[in-house]
Amino acid sequence: MLKLEPLAKSHDRDGFDCGSDPLNLFLKQTAWQHAERGISRTFVLVDEDAPPLKPVFGFFSLNLCQIKSETMPAAEAKRLPREAGAVRLGRLAVHLEHQGQGLGKMLVMGAMRKFMEIFRTAGGIGLFVDAKDANARQFYEKFGFIPIPPNDLELFLPVKTIEEAVDESD
Ligand SMILES: CC(C)(COP(=O)(O)OP(=O)(O)OC[C@H]1O[C@@H](n2cnc3c(N)ncnc32)[C@H](O)[C@@H]1OP(=O)(O)O)[C@@H](O)C(=O)NCCC(=O)NCCS
């Protein structure tokens, strides 16, 4: 059965290919160092029964961030103090061989659940993501992410949307 696990040495980082070199390189070279230094955390989707090295079907990474309300759409900005805490979905990708099978959705739902753990402990206004292109933006919009003008490749998923999505899927 597929399961999300925190990135570990037992995962086959080198065998991962999502078709995007920067994302592949992040998993191979950066994700582990960042996790050790507390800069971000990466979670991989693996078959829990696979022997090491477990093939990686997909992954995402999260880090804490601080948002200036003046950068938010007016409707959101008016409800916020000048700065507020949030969580950034730094990277998300699915192995080429498994794209189009619902794993991207599993990863986004996994990221939302992790957000709720942080939210219950320390608050946070939602999840932010930098989509790498217009295609990725459309993918995120499916889950209720709202593009933030003027650069519509940055998107925001409010905590309310996350709570509803997580409740529905439980
Ligand atoms: C984008 C990506 C994560 C999608 O993963 P996936 O496993 O193929 O997506 P899923 O099968 O879970 O699809 C979930 C939904 O998103 C839609 N979708 C998938 N890729 C999409 C895209 N590129 N644009 C718009 N919609 C997309 C699917 O049609 C599906 O919609 P449905 O629920 O209405 O049927 C994957 O293609 C990938 O890793 N691409 C390379 C890296 C990348 O672009 N990462 C994005 C972060 S910058």
PDB file of C-alpha atoms and ligand atoms in Angstrom:
ATOM      1  CA  MET A   1       0.000   0.000   0.000  1.00  0.00           C
ATOM      2  CA  LEU A   2       1.216   3.502  -0.802  1.00  0.00           C
ATOM      3  CA  LYS A   3       2.143   5.572   2.207  1.00  0.00           C
ATOM      4  CA  LEU A   4       3.735   8.953   2.929  1.00  0.00           C
ATOM      5  CA  GLU A   5       7.013   8.676   4.837  1.00  0.00           C
ATOM      6  CA  PRO A   6       9.499  11.366   5.913  1.00  0.00           C
ATOM      7  CA  LEU A   7      12.471  11.205   3.515  1.00  0.00           C
ATOM      8  CA  ALA A   8      14.980   8.605   4.776  1.00  0.00           C
ATOM      9  CA  LYS A   9      18.125   6.795   3.605  1.00  0.00           C
ATOM     10  CA  SER A  10      15.962   3.765   2.760  1.00  0.00           C
ATOM     11  CA  HIS A  11      14.323   5.694  -0.117  1.00  0.00           C
ATOM     12  CA  ASP A  12      15.665   5.499  -3.684  1.00  0.00           C
ATOM     13  CA  ARG A  13      16.191   9.200  -4.391  1.00  0.00           C
ATOM     14  CA  ASP A  14      18.427   8.593  -7.419  1.00  0.00           C
ATOM     15  CA  GLY A  15      15.789   6.525  -9.243  1.00  0.00           C
ATOM     16  CA  PHE A  16      13.230   9.343  -9.171  1.00  0.00           C
ATOM     17  CA  ASP A  17      12.345  11.103 -12.441  1.00  0.00           C
ATOM     18  CA  CYS A  18       9.348  13.439 -12.762  1.00  0.00           C
ATOM     19  CA  GLY A  19      10.521  14.969 -16.062  1.00  0.00           C
ATOM     20  CA  SER A  20      11.765  18.185 -14.418  1.00  0.00           C
ATOM     21  CA  ASP A  21      15.514  18.340 -13.707  1.00  0.00           C
ATOM     22  CA  PRO A  22      15.314  20.999 -10.959  1.00  0.00           C
ATOM     23  CA  LEU A  23      12.711  18.945  -9.076  1.00  0.00           C
ATOM     24  CA  ASN A  24      14.669  15.683  -9.546  1.00  0.00           C
ATOM     25  CA  LEU A  25      17.841  17.413  -8.330  1.00  0.00           C
ATOM     26  CA  PHE A  26      16.059  18.836  -5.303  1.00  0.00           C
ATOM     27  CA  LEU A  27      15.093  15.322  -4.197  1.00  0.00           C
ATOM     28  CA  LYS A  28      18.522  13.853  -5.008  1.00  0.00           C
ATOM     29  CA  GLN A  29      20.765  16.575  -3.597  1.00  0.00           C
ATOM     30  CA  THR A  30      18.973  19.140  -1.449  1.00  0.00           C
ATOM     31  CA  ALA A  31      15.973  17.628   0.340  1.00  0.00           C
ATOM     32  CA  TRP A  32      18.038  15.534   2.751  1.00  0.00           C
ATOM     33  CA  GLN A  33      20.410  18.392   3.691  1.00  0.00           C
ATOM     34  CA  HIS A  34      17.462  20.737   4.211  1.00  0.00           C
ATOM     35  CA  ALA A  35      15.687  18.222   6.444  1.00  0.00           C
ATOM     36  CA  GLU A  36      18.822  17.723   8.576  1.00  0.00           C
ATOM     37  CA  ARG A  37      19.167  21.474   9.077  1.00  0.00           C
ATOM     38  CA  GLY A  38      15.441  22.038   9.719  1.00  0.00           C
ATOM     39  CA  ILE A  39      15.051  24.249   6.633  1.00  0.00           C
ATOM     40  CA  SER A  40      12.300  22.112   5.138  1.00  0.00           C
ATOM     41  CA  ARG A  41      10.794  18.650   5.454  1.00  0.00           C
ATOM     42  CA  THR A  42      10.268  16.298   2.533  1.00  0.00           C
ATOM     43  CA  PHE A  43       7.739  13.467   2.469  1.00  0.00           C
ATOM     44  CA  VAL A  44       7.870  10.679  -0.105  1.00  0.00           C
ATOM     45  CA  LEU A  45       5.111   8.419  -1.358  1.00  0.00           C
ATOM     46  CA  VAL A  46       6.362   4.819  -1.251  1.00  0.00           C
ATOM     47  CA  ASP A  47       5.042   1.270  -1.116  1.00  0.00           C
ATOM     48  CA  GLU A  48       5.338   0.611   2.616  1.00  0.00           C
ATOM     49  CA  ASP A  49       6.075  -3.091   2.007  1.00  0.00           C
ATOM     50  CA  ALA A  50       8.836  -2.529  -0.592  1.00  0.00           C
ATOM     51  CA  PRO A  51      12.344  -3.569   0.531  1.00  0.00           C
ATOM     52  CA  PRO A  52      15.038  -0.810   0.639  1.00  0.00           C
ATOM     53  CA  LEU A  53      15.863   1.053  -1.460  1.00  0.00           C
ATOM     54  CA  LYS A  54      12.168   1.844  -1.776  1.00  0.00           C
ATOM     55  CA  PRO A  55      11.182   3.380  -5.139  1.00  0.00           C
ATOM     56  CA  VAL A  56       9.784   6.916  -4.740  1.00  0.00           C
ATOM     57  CA  PHE A  57       6.416   7.408  -6.476  1.00  0.00           C
ATOM     58  CA  GLY A  58       6.191  11.098  -5.593  1.00  0.00           C
ATOM     59  CA  PHE A  59       7.195  13.661  -3.007  1.00  0.00           C
ATOM     60  CA  PHE A  60       6.473  17.074  -1.560  1.00  0.00           C
ATOM     61  CA  SER A  61       8.356  19.418   0.737  1.00  0.00           C
ATOM     62  CA  LEU A  62       7.089  21.938   3.272  1.00  0.00           C
ATOM     63  CA  ASN A  63       8.668  24.862   5.090  1.00  0.00           C
ATOM     64  CA  LEU A  64       7.458  27.622   7.354  1.00  0.00           C
ATOM     65  CA  CYS A  65       7.127  31.118   5.910  1.00  0.00           C
ATOM     66  CA  GLN A  66       6.048  34.635   6.834  1.00  0.00           C
ATOM     67  CA  ILE A  67       3.598  36.519   4.609  1.00  0.00           C
ATOM     68  CA  LYS A  68       3.196  40.289   4.309  1.00  0.00           C
ATOM     69  CA  SER A  69      -0.550  40.982   4.094  1.00  0.00           C
ATOM     70  CA  GLU A  70       0.033  43.781   1.543  1.00  0.00           C
ATOM     71  CA  THR A  71       1.040  41.090  -0.984  1.00  0.00           C
ATOM     72  CA  MET A  72      -2.296  39.269  -0.586  1.00  0.00           C
ATOM     73  CA  PRO A  73      -5.532  39.847  -2.545  1.00  0.00           C
ATOM     74  CA  ALA A  74      -7.547  42.668  -0.885  1.00  0.00           C
ATOM     75  CA  ALA A  75     -10.289  40.356   0.454  1.00  0.00           C
ATOM     76  CA  GLU A  76      -7.702  38.337   2.385  1.00  0.00           C
ATOM     77  CA  ALA A  77      -5.472  41.266   3.321  1.00  0.00           C
ATOM     78  CA  LYS A  78      -8.169  43.113   5.249  1.00  0.00           C
ATOM     79  CA  ARG A  79      -8.552  40.182   7.663  1.00  0.00           C
ATOM     80  CA  LEU A  80      -4.835  39.865   8.418  1.00  0.00           C
ATOM     81  CA  PRO A  81      -2.277  41.687  10.555  1.00  0.00           C
ATOM     82  CA  ARG A  82       0.690  43.223   8.704  1.00  0.00           C
ATOM     83  CA  GLU A  83       2.506  39.884   8.759  1.00  0.00           C
ATOM     84  CA  ALA A  84       1.260  36.365   9.374  1.00  0.00           C
ATOM     85  CA  GLY A  85       2.708  32.866   9.522  1.00  0.00           C
ATOM     86  CA  ALA A  86       1.984  30.256   6.856  1.00  0.00           C
ATOM     87  CA  VAL A  87       3.381  27.092   5.291  1.00  0.00           C
ATOM     88  CA  ARG A  88       4.979  26.862   1.849  1.00  0.00           C
ATOM     89  CA  LEU A  89       4.537  23.798  -0.314  1.00  0.00           C
ATOM     90  CA  GLY A  90       8.030  24.176  -1.733  1.00  0.00           C
ATOM     91  CA  ARG A  91       8.127  21.280  -4.180  1.00  0.00           C
ATOM     92  CA  LEU A  92       5.725  18.583  -5.345  1.00  0.00           C
ATOM     93  CA  ALA A  93       6.196  15.984  -8.076  1.00  0.00           C
ATOM     94  CA  VAL A  94       5.115  12.536  -9.243  1.00  0.00           C
ATOM     95  CA  HIS A  95       7.343   9.996 -11.019  1.00  0.00           C
ATOM     96  CA  LEU A  96       6.789  10.072 -14.814  1.00  0.00           C
ATOM     97  CA  GLU A  97       5.674   6.432 -14.820  1.00  0.00           C
ATOM     98  CA  HIS A  98       2.894   7.161 -12.323  1.00  0.00           C
ATOM     99  CA  GLN A  99       1.555  10.538 -13.466  1.00  0.00           C
ATOM    100  CA  GLY A 100      -2.173  10.708 -14.240  1.00  0.00           C
ATOM    101  CA  GLN A 101      -3.082   8.051 -11.641  1.00  0.00           C
ATOM    102  CA  GLY A 102      -4.247  10.301  -8.814  1.00  0.00           C
ATOM    103  CA  LEU A 103      -0.915  10.416  -6.950  1.00  0.00           C
ATOM    104  CA  GLY A 104      -0.566  14.191  -7.371  1.00  0.00           C
ATOM    105  CA  LYS A 105      -3.909  14.534  -5.609  1.00  0.00           C
ATOM    106  CA  MET A 106      -2.726  12.167  -2.846  1.00  0.00           C
ATOM    107  CA  LEU A 107       0.342  14.363  -2.345  1.00  0.00           C
ATOM    108  CA  VAL A 108      -1.680  17.597  -2.169  1.00  0.00           C
ATOM    109  CA  MET A 109      -4.052  15.966   0.356  1.00  0.00           C
ATOM    110  CA  GLY A 110      -1.012  14.771   2.318  1.00  0.00           C
ATOM    111  CA  ALA A 111       0.381  18.308   2.359  1.00  0.00           C
ATOM    112  CA  MET A 112      -2.991  19.618   3.583  1.00  0.00           C
ATOM    113  CA  ARG A 113      -3.000  17.073   6.446  1.00  0.00           C
ATOM    114  CA  LYS A 114       0.536  18.072   7.426  1.00  0.00           C
ATOM    115  CA  PHE A 115      -0.559  21.720   7.329  1.00  0.00           C
ATOM    116  CA  MET A 116      -3.390  20.900   9.774  1.00  0.00           C
ATOM    117  CA  GLU A 117      -0.867  19.360  12.205  1.00  0.00           C
ATOM    118  CA  ILE A 118       1.137  22.604  12.121  1.00  0.00           C
ATOM    119  CA  PHE A 119      -2.036  24.710  12.273  1.00  0.00           C
ATOM    120  CA  ARG A 120      -3.242  22.941  15.432  1.00  0.00           C
ATOM    121  CA  THR A 121       0.124  23.563  17.095  1.00  0.00           C
ATOM    122  CA  ALA A 122       1.158  27.007  15.908  1.00  0.00           C
ATOM    123  CA  GLY A 123      -1.564  28.436  13.650  1.00  0.00           C
ATOM    124  CA  GLY A 124      -0.934  29.588  10.080  1.00  0.00           C
ATOM    125  CA  ILE A 125      -3.145  31.228   7.457  1.00  0.00           C
ATOM    126  CA  GLY A 126      -2.794  28.530   4.818  1.00  0.00           C
ATOM    127  CA  LEU A 127      -0.563  26.898   2.237  1.00  0.00           C
ATOM    128  CA  PHE A 128       1.417  28.880  -0.354  1.00  0.00           C
ATOM    129  CA  VAL A 129       2.937  27.422  -3.492  1.00  0.00           C
ATOM    130  CA  ASP A 130       5.035  28.690  -6.404  1.00  0.00           C
ATOM    131  CA  ALA A 131       3.775  26.869  -9.489  1.00  0.00           C
ATOM    132  CA  LYS A 132       6.592  26.278 -11.951  1.00  0.00           C
ATOM    133  CA  ASP A 133       4.427  27.084 -14.991  1.00  0.00           C
ATOM    134  CA  ALA A 134       0.816  27.670 -16.118  1.00  0.00           C
ATOM    135  CA  ASN A 135       0.185  23.914 -16.286  1.00  0.00           C
ATOM    136  CA  ALA A 136       1.193  23.438 -12.678  1.00  0.00           C
ATOM    137  CA  ARG A 137      -0.960  26.467 -11.762  1.00  0.00           C
ATOM    138  CA  GLN A 138      -4.020  24.742 -13.303  1.00  0.00           C
ATOM    139  CA  PHE A 139      -3.207  21.606 -11.321  1.00  0.00           C
ATOM    140  CA  TYR A 140      -3.177  23.558  -8.036  1.00  0.00           C
ATOM    141  CA  GLU A 141      -6.321  25.514  -8.918  1.00  0.00           C
ATOM    142  CA  LYS A 142      -8.208  22.181  -8.991  1.00  0.00           C
ATOM    143  CA  PHE A 143      -7.751  21.984  -5.214  1.00  0.00           C
ATOM    144  CA  GLY A 144      -8.946  25.540  -4.536  1.00  0.00           C
ATOM    145  CA  PHE A 145      -5.564  27.304  -4.612  1.00  0.00           C
ATOM    146  CA  ILE A 146      -6.110  31.001  -5.485  1.00  0.00           C
ATOM    147  CA  PRO A 147      -3.559  32.750  -7.755  1.00  0.00           C
ATOM    148  CA  ILE A 148      -2.010  35.848  -6.163  1.00  0.00           C
ATOM    149  CA  PRO A 149      -1.664  38.737  -8.629  1.00  0.00           C
ATOM    150  CA  PRO A 150       0.366  40.174 -10.257  1.00  0.00           C
ATOM    151  CA  ASN A 151       2.472  37.000 -10.504  1.00  0.00           C
ATOM    152  CA  ASP A 152      -0.279  34.397 -10.902  1.00  0.00           C
ATOM    153  CA  LEU A 153       2.227  31.586 -10.446  1.00  0.00           C
ATOM    154  CA  GLU A 154       2.152  32.125  -6.697  1.00  0.00           C
ATOM    155  CA  LEU A 155      -0.983  30.611  -5.191  1.00  0.00           C
ATOM    156  CA  PHE A 156      -2.656  30.504  -1.796  1.00  0.00           C
ATOM    157  CA  LEU A 157      -4.878  27.839  -0.211  1.00  0.00           C
ATOM    158  CA  PRO A 158      -6.754  29.316   2.780  1.00  0.00           C
ATOM    159  CA  VAL A 159      -7.010  27.329   5.992  1.00  0.00           C
ATOM    160  CA  LYS A 160     -10.811  27.115   5.633  1.00  0.00           C
ATOM    161  CA  THR A 161     -10.521  25.304   2.276  1.00  0.00           C
ATOM    162  CA  ILE A 162      -7.936  22.966   3.772  1.00  0.00           C
ATOM    163  CA  GLU A 163     -10.106  22.127   6.781  1.00  0.00           C
ATOM    164  CA  GLU A 164     -13.075  21.335   4.533  1.00  0.00           C
ATOM    165  CA  ALA A 165     -11.023  19.170   2.155  1.00  0.00           C
ATOM    166  CA  VAL A 166      -9.437  17.208   5.011  1.00  0.00           C
ATOM    167  CA  ASP A 167     -12.816  16.731   6.764  1.00  0.00           C
ATOM    168  CA  GLU A 168     -14.394  15.490   3.528  1.00  0.00           C
ATOM    169  CA  SER A 169     -11.646  12.956   2.879  1.00  0.00           C
ATOM    170  CA  ASP A 170     -11.720  11.479   6.436  1.00  0.00           C
TER     171      ASP A 170
HETATM  172  C1  LIG B   1       1.703  18.123 -11.870  1.00  0.00           C
HETATM  173  C2  LIG B   1       1.789  16.707 -11.294  1.00  0.00           C
HETATM  174  C3  LIG B   1       2.257  16.782  -9.850  1.00  0.00           C
HETATM  175  C4  LIG B   1       0.386  16.066 -11.346  1.00  0.00           C
HETATM  176  O1  LIG B   1       0.443  14.785 -10.754  1.00  0.00           O
HETATM  177  P1  LIG B   1      -0.481  13.609 -11.275  1.00  0.00           P
HETATM  178  O2  LIG B   1      -0.265  12.429 -10.399  1.00  0.00           O
HETATM  179  O3  LIG B   1      -0.289  13.412 -12.721  1.00  0.00           O
HETATM  180  O4  LIG B   1      -1.931  14.235 -11.010  1.00  0.00           O
HETATM  181  P2  LIG B   1      -3.281  13.448 -10.630  1.00  0.00           P
HETATM  182  O5  LIG B   1      -3.369  12.213 -11.472  1.00  0.00           O
HETATM  183  O6  LIG B   1      -3.358  13.267  -9.152  1.00  0.00           O
HETATM  184  O7  LIG B   1      -4.392  14.489 -11.082  1.00  0.00           O
HETATM  185  C5  LIG B   1      -5.214  15.196 -10.155  1.00  0.00           C
HETATM  186  C6  LIG B   1      -6.085  16.144 -10.936  1.00  0.00           C
HETATM  187  O8  LIG B   1      -5.257  17.169 -11.502  1.00  0.00           O
HETATM  188  C7  LIG B   1      -5.410  17.198 -12.921  1.00  0.00           C
HETATM  189  N1  LIG B   1      -4.097  17.495 -13.498  1.00  0.00           N
HETATM  190  C8  LIG B   1      -3.002  16.709 -13.468  1.00  0.00           C
HETATM  191  N2  LIG B   1      -1.968  17.326 -14.068  1.00  0.00           N
HETATM  192  C9  LIG B   1      -2.436  18.532 -14.471  1.00  0.00           C
HETATM  193  C10 LIG B   1      -1.855  19.612 -15.162  1.00  0.00           C
HETATM  194  N3  LIG B   1      -0.562  19.599 -15.522  1.00  0.00           N
HETATM  195  N4  LIG B   1      -2.639  20.693 -15.439  1.00  0.00           N
HETATM  196  C11 LIG B   1      -3.924  20.718 -15.051  1.00  0.00           C
HETATM  197  N5  LIG B   1      -4.544  19.720 -14.397  1.00  0.00           N
HETATM  198  C12 LIG B   1      -3.798  18.640 -14.109  1.00  0.00           C
HETATM  199  C13 LIG B   1      -5.925  15.829 -13.296  1.00  0.00           C
HETATM  200  O9  LIG B   1      -6.653  15.853 -14.499  1.00  0.00           O
HETATM  201  C14 LIG B   1      -6.801  15.482 -12.108  1.00  0.00           C
HETATM  202  O10 LIG B   1      -8.053  16.116 -12.239  1.00  0.00           O
HETATM  203  P3  LIG B   1      -9.421  15.325 -11.880  1.00  0.00           P
HETATM  204  O11 LIG B   1      -9.314  15.025 -10.397  1.00  0.00           O
HETATM  205  O12 LIG B   1     -10.486  16.309 -12.195  1.00  0.00           O
HETATM  206  O13 LIG B   1      -9.408  14.094 -12.698  1.00  0.00           O
HETATM  207  C15 LIG B   1       2.740  15.790 -12.124  1.00  0.00           C
HETATM  208  O14 LIG B   1       2.334  15.811 -13.466  1.00  0.00           O
HETATM  209  C16 LIG B   1       4.214  16.192 -12.046  1.00  0.00           C
HETATM  210  O15 LIG B   1       4.908  15.771 -11.130  1.00  0.00           O
HETATM  211  N6  LIG B   1       4.689  16.997 -13.020  1.00  0.00           N
HETATM  212  C17 LIG B   1       6.098  17.405 -13.043  1.00  0.00           C
HETATM  213  C18 LIG B   1       6.438  18.312 -11.877  1.00  0.00           C
HETATM  214  C19 LIG B   1       5.474  19.485 -11.680  1.00  0.00           C
HETATM  215  O16 LIG B   1       5.019  20.111 -12.623  1.00  0.00           O
HETATM  216  N7  LIG B   1       5.189  19.778 -10.396  1.00  0.00           N
HETATM  217  C20 LIG B   1       4.227  20.837 -10.045  1.00  0.00           C
HETATM  218  C21 LIG B   1       4.796  21.636  -8.943  1.00  0.00           C
HETATM  219  S1  LIG B   1       5.628  23.097  -9.486  1.00  0.00           S
END
